[in-house]
Structure formats: C-alpha cells, structure tokens
Amino acid sequence: MANILTAAEAANFLRSTADDAVMLQFLPLVDQYIQQATGHNWTVDTPIHSTAKLAAGMLLTYWYDNPGMVGQAPGSLSGALVALEAEALKYRKYEFEGRNGAGSISLPGTRIGDDVITLVGVYGATGDQSSKFEATISEADEIQQTDAGDLSESQYVVVLKHPADDVSA
C-alpha cells in the first residue's frame, strides 16, 4: 500500500536514509493519523496534495524525534490539518451584503448546485439567516435573496459545498 510520503521523501524530512526501519514503521501510522484527523484517505489521491505531504513530514519528524509522543500531534500541525480537512470536505466560504428586495447577489465562485451548509448574519443581522436566501445555488456566481425585505445594510457569511465534491475515504 502506498503512503502519503515515499520512503525517499520521508528520509529527506528526517535527513536519514530511505531504508531507516523506524521511519518505515511510522509511515503507515502517520497516514492513519492524518486520515482520522481529516476524514480523507490521502494515499489514494493522484497526485497527493502538497499540504498532506507537508503534514505527514511534520508529524513523522515529530514522532521520530519524540517516540514517546506517537499518536499525538504538535500544536504547529493543527493549521495544516485544518487546511486538509477543508480541502477534503470542499467547503467554500463567502462574505456578501444583502440587497433591497428579492433578487440575485453577485457571488463569484459559486456553482450551480452548491448546497448552502450554513448562512449567518455577521453585521446588521445575527444567527441563522438561511431562510432569506436560496438553499441551493441556481445560477453560477450568484446567490438568490428570496426575502423581499431590505437586507442591504446587512452582511452575511455563507458556507457552500457542491454534492459532486463529496469525499469518499
């Protein structure tokens, strides 16, 4: 089975040799840890995401230098794991302002079929505001405000995910 890091890549992180027995034992454990942390099996991707390789190298180095810490991650790895989880889940976040009356709002990057995972007010409105907008994007690069009221003084954050981006681990 392939690993996130090849033996040569792992050896470069450790400044070791590709046949280092301890390193080779750690490689599948590193893969397993990253898969559990992100919900995605990165070893099946072609090519393997560069952030996955970086996270694997950081974790491998940490465990290799601190064998008593196997199964734990250094705090410096959390940012890479969050980025990988977002990549795995394919969530996309947008900020936008409402409009006066129902209609379309420009939101470059949205795709037809994107599902609204969450939509909250951040200025001029608070909490869940999803009932005032479409639940599934119907026009590329836009979101439809369905509420006829004046929402032009409010700012919102929407998190979208396209069903085609679902991860199969």
PDB file of C-alpha atoms in Angstrom:
ATOM      1  CA  MET A   1       0.000   0.000   0.000  1.00  0.00           C
ATOM      2  CA  ALA A   2       1.234   3.477  -0.835  1.00  0.00           C
ATOM      3  CA  ASN A   3       1.880   6.073   1.826  1.00  0.00           C
ATOM      4  CA  ILE A   4       1.434   9.833   1.751  1.00  0.00           C
ATOM      5  CA  LEU A   5       5.216  10.111   1.724  1.00  0.00           C
ATOM      6  CA  THR A   6       7.501   7.851  -0.259  1.00  0.00           C
ATOM      7  CA  ALA A   7      10.448   6.418   1.644  1.00  0.00           C
ATOM      8  CA  ALA A   8      12.729   8.892  -0.143  1.00  0.00           C
ATOM      9  CA  GLU A   9      10.518  11.879   0.764  1.00  0.00           C
ATOM     10  CA  ALA A  10      10.311  10.724   4.373  1.00  0.00           C
ATOM     11  CA  ALA A  11      14.085  10.279   4.505  1.00  0.00           C
ATOM     12  CA  ASN A  12      14.517  13.860   3.276  1.00  0.00           C
ATOM     13  CA  PHE A  13      12.328  15.167   6.111  1.00  0.00           C
ATOM     14  CA  LEU A  14      14.372  13.207   8.648  1.00  0.00           C
ATOM     15  CA  ARG A  15      17.756  13.657   6.973  1.00  0.00           C
ATOM     16  CA  SER A  16      18.001   9.899   7.084  1.00  0.00           C
ATOM     17  CA  THR A  17      18.137   7.048   4.584  1.00  0.00           C
ATOM     18  CA  ALA A  18      15.204   5.534   2.705  1.00  0.00           C
ATOM     19  CA  ASP A  19      15.732   2.172   4.429  1.00  0.00           C
ATOM     20  CA  ASP A  20      15.535   3.527   8.014  1.00  0.00           C
ATOM     21  CA  ALA A  21      13.491   0.826   9.791  1.00  0.00           C
ATOM     22  CA  VAL A  22      11.935   3.128  12.412  1.00  0.00           C
ATOM     23  CA  MET A  23      10.912   5.636   9.754  1.00  0.00           C
ATOM     24  CA  LEU A  24       9.335   2.906   7.617  1.00  0.00           C
ATOM     25  CA  GLN A  25       7.321   1.685  10.630  1.00  0.00           C
ATOM     26  CA  PHE A  26       5.998   5.193  11.269  1.00  0.00           C
ATOM     27  CA  LEU A  27       4.819   5.909   7.698  1.00  0.00           C
ATOM     28  CA  PRO A  28       1.513   3.955   7.858  1.00  0.00           C
ATOM     29  CA  LEU A  29       0.845   5.338  11.354  1.00  0.00           C
ATOM     30  CA  VAL A  30       1.296   8.885  10.037  1.00  0.00           C
ATOM     31  CA  ASP A  31      -1.133   8.145   7.185  1.00  0.00           C
ATOM     32  CA  GLN A  32      -3.679   6.703   9.608  1.00  0.00           C
ATOM     33  CA  TYR A  33      -3.418   9.701  11.951  1.00  0.00           C
ATOM     34  CA  ILE A  34      -3.898  12.210   9.129  1.00  0.00           C
ATOM     35  CA  GLN A  35      -6.824  10.231   7.713  1.00  0.00           C
ATOM     36  CA  GLN A  36      -8.538  10.153  11.114  1.00  0.00           C
ATOM     37  CA  ALA A  37      -7.906  13.877  11.637  1.00  0.00           C
ATOM     38  CA  THR A  38      -9.234  14.933   8.222  1.00  0.00           C
ATOM     39  CA  GLY A  39     -11.713  12.209   7.270  1.00  0.00           C
ATOM     40  CA  HIS A  40      -9.939  11.552   3.973  1.00  0.00           C
ATOM     41  CA  ASN A  41      -7.546   8.838   2.797  1.00  0.00           C
ATOM     42  CA  TRP A  42      -4.866  10.975   1.137  1.00  0.00           C
ATOM     43  CA  THR A  43      -2.885   7.936  -0.039  1.00  0.00           C
ATOM     44  CA  VAL A  44      -5.385   7.247  -2.840  1.00  0.00           C
ATOM     45  CA  ASP A  45      -5.140  10.723  -4.382  1.00  0.00           C
ATOM     46  CA  THR A  46      -3.079  11.272  -7.510  1.00  0.00           C
ATOM     47  CA  PRO A  47      -1.180  13.434  -7.033  1.00  0.00           C
ATOM     48  CA  ILE A  48      -1.154  13.557  -3.252  1.00  0.00           C
ATOM     49  CA  HIS A  49      -1.962  17.080  -2.054  1.00  0.00           C
ATOM     50  CA  SER A  50       1.166  19.043  -1.104  1.00  0.00           C
ATOM     51  CA  THR A  51      -0.320  20.050   2.259  1.00  0.00           C
ATOM     52  CA  ALA A  52      -0.886  16.362   3.064  1.00  0.00           C
ATOM     53  CA  LYS A  53       2.773  15.693   2.312  1.00  0.00           C
ATOM     54  CA  LEU A  54       3.834  18.623   4.484  1.00  0.00           C
ATOM     55  CA  ALA A  55       1.615  17.498   7.374  1.00  0.00           C
ATOM     56  CA  ALA A  56       2.908  13.936   7.051  1.00  0.00           C
ATOM     57  CA  GLY A  57       6.501  15.166   7.092  1.00  0.00           C
ATOM     58  CA  MET A  58       5.897  17.337  10.150  1.00  0.00           C
ATOM     59  CA  LEU A  59       4.185  14.519  12.021  1.00  0.00           C
ATOM     60  CA  LEU A  60       6.814  11.963  11.025  1.00  0.00           C
ATOM     61  CA  THR A  61       9.619  14.254  12.188  1.00  0.00           C
ATOM     62  CA  TYR A  62       7.840  14.932  15.483  1.00  0.00           C
ATOM     63  CA  TRP A  63       7.283  11.248  16.214  1.00  0.00           C
ATOM     64  CA  TYR A  64      10.747  10.209  15.035  1.00  0.00           C
ATOM     65  CA  ASP A  65      12.397  12.773  17.318  1.00  0.00           C
ATOM     66  CA  ASN A  66       9.938  12.141  20.193  1.00  0.00           C
ATOM     67  CA  PRO A  67       8.915   8.453  20.097  1.00  0.00           C
ATOM     68  CA  GLY A  68       7.005   8.840  23.359  1.00  0.00           C
ATOM     69  CA  MET A  69       4.639  11.220  21.575  1.00  0.00           C
ATOM     70  CA  VAL A  70       3.455   8.757  18.912  1.00  0.00           C
ATOM     71  CA  GLY A  71      -0.291   9.222  18.490  1.00  0.00           C
ATOM     72  CA  GLN A  72      -0.146  12.913  19.362  1.00  0.00           C
ATOM     73  CA  ALA A  73       0.464  15.899  17.119  1.00  0.00           C
ATOM     74  CA  PRO A  74       2.434  19.063  17.803  1.00  0.00           C
ATOM     75  CA  GLY A  75       0.436  22.278  18.008  1.00  0.00           C
ATOM     76  CA  SER A  76       2.184  23.557  14.899  1.00  0.00           C
ATOM     77  CA  LEU A  77       0.462  20.834  12.866  1.00  0.00           C
ATOM     78  CA  SER A  78      -3.095  21.983  13.616  1.00  0.00           C
ATOM     79  CA  GLY A  79      -3.142  24.603  10.848  1.00  0.00           C
ATOM     80  CA  ALA A  80      -2.122  22.059   8.223  1.00  0.00           C
ATOM     81  CA  LEU A  81      -4.731  19.580   9.474  1.00  0.00           C
ATOM     82  CA  VAL A  82      -7.480  22.211   9.330  1.00  0.00           C
ATOM     83  CA  ALA A  83      -6.454  23.120   5.782  1.00  0.00           C
ATOM     84  CA  LEU A  84      -6.511  19.450   4.809  1.00  0.00           C
ATOM     85  CA  GLU A  85      -9.912  18.919   6.380  1.00  0.00           C
ATOM     86  CA  ALA A  86     -11.307  21.882   4.457  1.00  0.00           C
ATOM     87  CA  GLU A  87      -9.748  20.538   1.272  1.00  0.00           C
ATOM     88  CA  ALA A  88     -11.218  17.106   1.965  1.00  0.00           C
ATOM     89  CA  LEU A  89     -14.664  18.491   2.652  1.00  0.00           C
ATOM     90  CA  LYS A  90     -14.521  21.026  -0.177  1.00  0.00           C
ATOM     91  CA  TYR A  91     -16.294  23.679   1.868  1.00  0.00           C
ATOM     92  CA  ARG A  92     -16.142  27.188   0.465  1.00  0.00           C
ATOM     93  CA  LYS A  93     -16.887  30.343   2.464  1.00  0.00           C
ATOM     94  CA  TYR A  94     -18.117  33.637   1.032  1.00  0.00           C
ATOM     95  CA  GLU A  95     -18.992  37.005   2.541  1.00  0.00           C
ATOM     96  CA  PHE A  96     -21.600  39.226   0.939  1.00  0.00           C
ATOM     97  CA  GLU A  97     -24.118  42.003   1.556  1.00  0.00           C
ATOM     98  CA  GLY A  98     -27.860  41.622   1.217  1.00  0.00           C
ATOM     99  CA  ARG A  99     -29.967  43.662  -1.187  1.00  0.00           C
ATOM    100  CA  ASN A 100     -33.183  45.669  -1.100  1.00  0.00           C
ATOM    101  CA  GLY A 101     -35.816  43.181  -2.250  1.00  0.00           C
ATOM    102  CA  ALA A 102     -35.600  39.684  -3.632  1.00  0.00           C
ATOM    103  CA  GLY A 103     -33.129  39.023  -6.431  1.00  0.00           C
ATOM    104  CA  SER A 104     -29.630  37.933  -7.303  1.00  0.00           C
ATOM    105  CA  ILE A 105     -26.456  38.920  -5.469  1.00  0.00           C
ATOM    106  CA  SER A 106     -23.096  38.577  -7.183  1.00  0.00           C
ATOM    107  CA  LEU A 107     -21.007  35.891  -5.500  1.00  0.00           C
ATOM    108  CA  PRO A 108     -18.125  34.928  -7.823  1.00  0.00           C
ATOM    109  CA  GLY A 109     -17.040  31.317  -7.449  1.00  0.00           C
ATOM    110  CA  THR A 110     -20.394  29.764  -6.644  1.00  0.00           C
ATOM    111  CA  ARG A 111     -21.519  26.875  -8.830  1.00  0.00           C
ATOM    112  CA  ILE A 112     -24.976  25.742  -9.855  1.00  0.00           C
ATOM    113  CA  GLY A 113     -25.974  23.002  -7.428  1.00  0.00           C
ATOM    114  CA  ASP A 114     -23.872  24.221  -4.479  1.00  0.00           C
ATOM    115  CA  ASP A 115     -25.701  23.445  -1.246  1.00  0.00           C
ATOM    116  CA  VAL A 116     -25.912  26.070   1.482  1.00  0.00           C
ATOM    117  CA  ILE A 117     -24.388  24.394   4.531  1.00  0.00           C
ATOM    118  CA  THR A 118     -24.792  27.428   6.750  1.00  0.00           C
ATOM    119  CA  LEU A 119     -25.694  31.079   6.220  1.00  0.00           C
ATOM    120  CA  VAL A 120     -25.391  33.522   9.106  1.00  0.00           C
ATOM    121  CA  GLY A 121     -25.615  37.245   9.603  1.00  0.00           C
ATOM    122  CA  VAL A 122     -22.420  38.949  10.740  1.00  0.00           C
ATOM    123  CA  TYR A 123     -23.408  42.632  10.635  1.00  0.00           C
ATOM    124  CA  GLY A 124     -26.915  44.051  10.824  1.00  0.00           C
ATOM    125  CA  ALA A 125     -28.290  40.535  11.322  1.00  0.00           C
ATOM    126  CA  THR A 126     -27.308  37.691  13.607  1.00  0.00           C
ATOM    127  CA  GLY A 127     -27.758  33.955  13.758  1.00  0.00           C
ATOM    128  CA  ASP A 128     -29.139  31.692  11.074  1.00  0.00           C
ATOM    129  CA  GLN A 129     -30.359  33.686   8.075  1.00  0.00           C
ATOM    130  CA  SER A 130     -30.707  30.791   5.619  1.00  0.00           C
ATOM    131  CA  SER A 131     -34.484  31.218   5.295  1.00  0.00           C
ATOM    132  CA  LYS A 132     -33.894  34.533   3.485  1.00  0.00           C
ATOM    133  CA  PHE A 133     -31.817  33.006   0.674  1.00  0.00           C
ATOM    134  CA  GLU A 134     -31.967  30.020  -1.659  1.00  0.00           C
ATOM    135  CA  ALA A 135     -30.893  26.660  -0.202  1.00  0.00           C
ATOM    136  CA  THR A 136     -29.187  25.501  -3.410  1.00  0.00           C
ATOM    137  CA  ILE A 137     -27.363  27.809  -5.817  1.00  0.00           C
ATOM    138  CA  SER A 138     -29.404  28.123  -9.015  1.00  0.00           C
ATOM    139  CA  GLU A 139     -27.141  30.487 -11.015  1.00  0.00           C
ATOM    140  CA  ALA A 140     -23.350  30.372 -11.251  1.00  0.00           C
ATOM    141  CA  ASP A 141     -21.556  33.229  -9.467  1.00  0.00           C
ATOM    142  CA  GLU A 142     -24.747  34.358  -7.688  1.00  0.00           C
ATOM    143  CA  ILE A 143     -26.888  33.662  -4.662  1.00  0.00           C
ATOM    144  CA  GLN A 144     -30.594  34.477  -4.719  1.00  0.00           C
ATOM    145  CA  GLN A 145     -32.102  36.516  -1.915  1.00  0.00           C
ATOM    146  CA  THR A 146     -35.646  35.181  -1.550  1.00  0.00           C
ATOM    147  CA  ASP A 147     -36.700  37.636   1.160  1.00  0.00           C
ATOM    148  CA  ALA A 148     -38.454  40.726  -0.256  1.00  0.00           C
ATOM    149  CA  GLY A 149     -37.308  42.948   2.613  1.00  0.00           C
ATOM    150  CA  ASP A 150     -34.443  45.426   2.673  1.00  0.00           C
ATOM    151  CA  LEU A 151     -31.347  43.464   3.693  1.00  0.00           C
ATOM    152  CA  SER A 152     -28.924  45.895   2.043  1.00  0.00           C
ATOM    153  CA  GLU A 153     -27.491  47.088   5.357  1.00  0.00           C
ATOM    154  CA  SER A 154     -26.628  43.555   6.491  1.00  0.00           C
ATOM    155  CA  GLN A 155     -23.584  41.401   5.848  1.00  0.00           C
ATOM    156  CA  TYR A 156     -23.633  37.615   5.688  1.00  0.00           C
ATOM    157  CA  VAL A 157     -21.319  34.627   5.551  1.00  0.00           C
ATOM    158  CA  VAL A 158     -22.365  31.545   3.622  1.00  0.00           C
ATOM    159  CA  VAL A 159     -20.612  28.171   3.571  1.00  0.00           C
ATOM    160  CA  LEU A 160     -21.235  26.155   0.419  1.00  0.00           C
ATOM    161  CA  LYS A 161     -20.435  22.635  -0.696  1.00  0.00           C
ATOM    162  CA  HIS A 162     -21.137  21.038  -4.037  1.00  0.00           C
ATOM    163  CA  PRO A 163     -22.507  17.449  -3.881  1.00  0.00           C
ATOM    164  CA  ALA A 164     -20.010  16.381  -6.559  1.00  0.00           C
ATOM    165  CA  ASP A 165     -17.210  17.254  -4.121  1.00  0.00           C
ATOM    166  CA  ASP A 166     -18.278  14.684  -1.529  1.00  0.00           C
ATOM    167  CA  VAL A 167     -15.297  12.774  -0.221  1.00  0.00           C
ATOM    168  CA  SER A 168     -15.147   9.021  -0.296  1.00  0.00           C
ATOM    169  CA  ALA A 169     -12.488   7.951   2.168  1.00  0.00           C
TER     170      ALA A 169
END
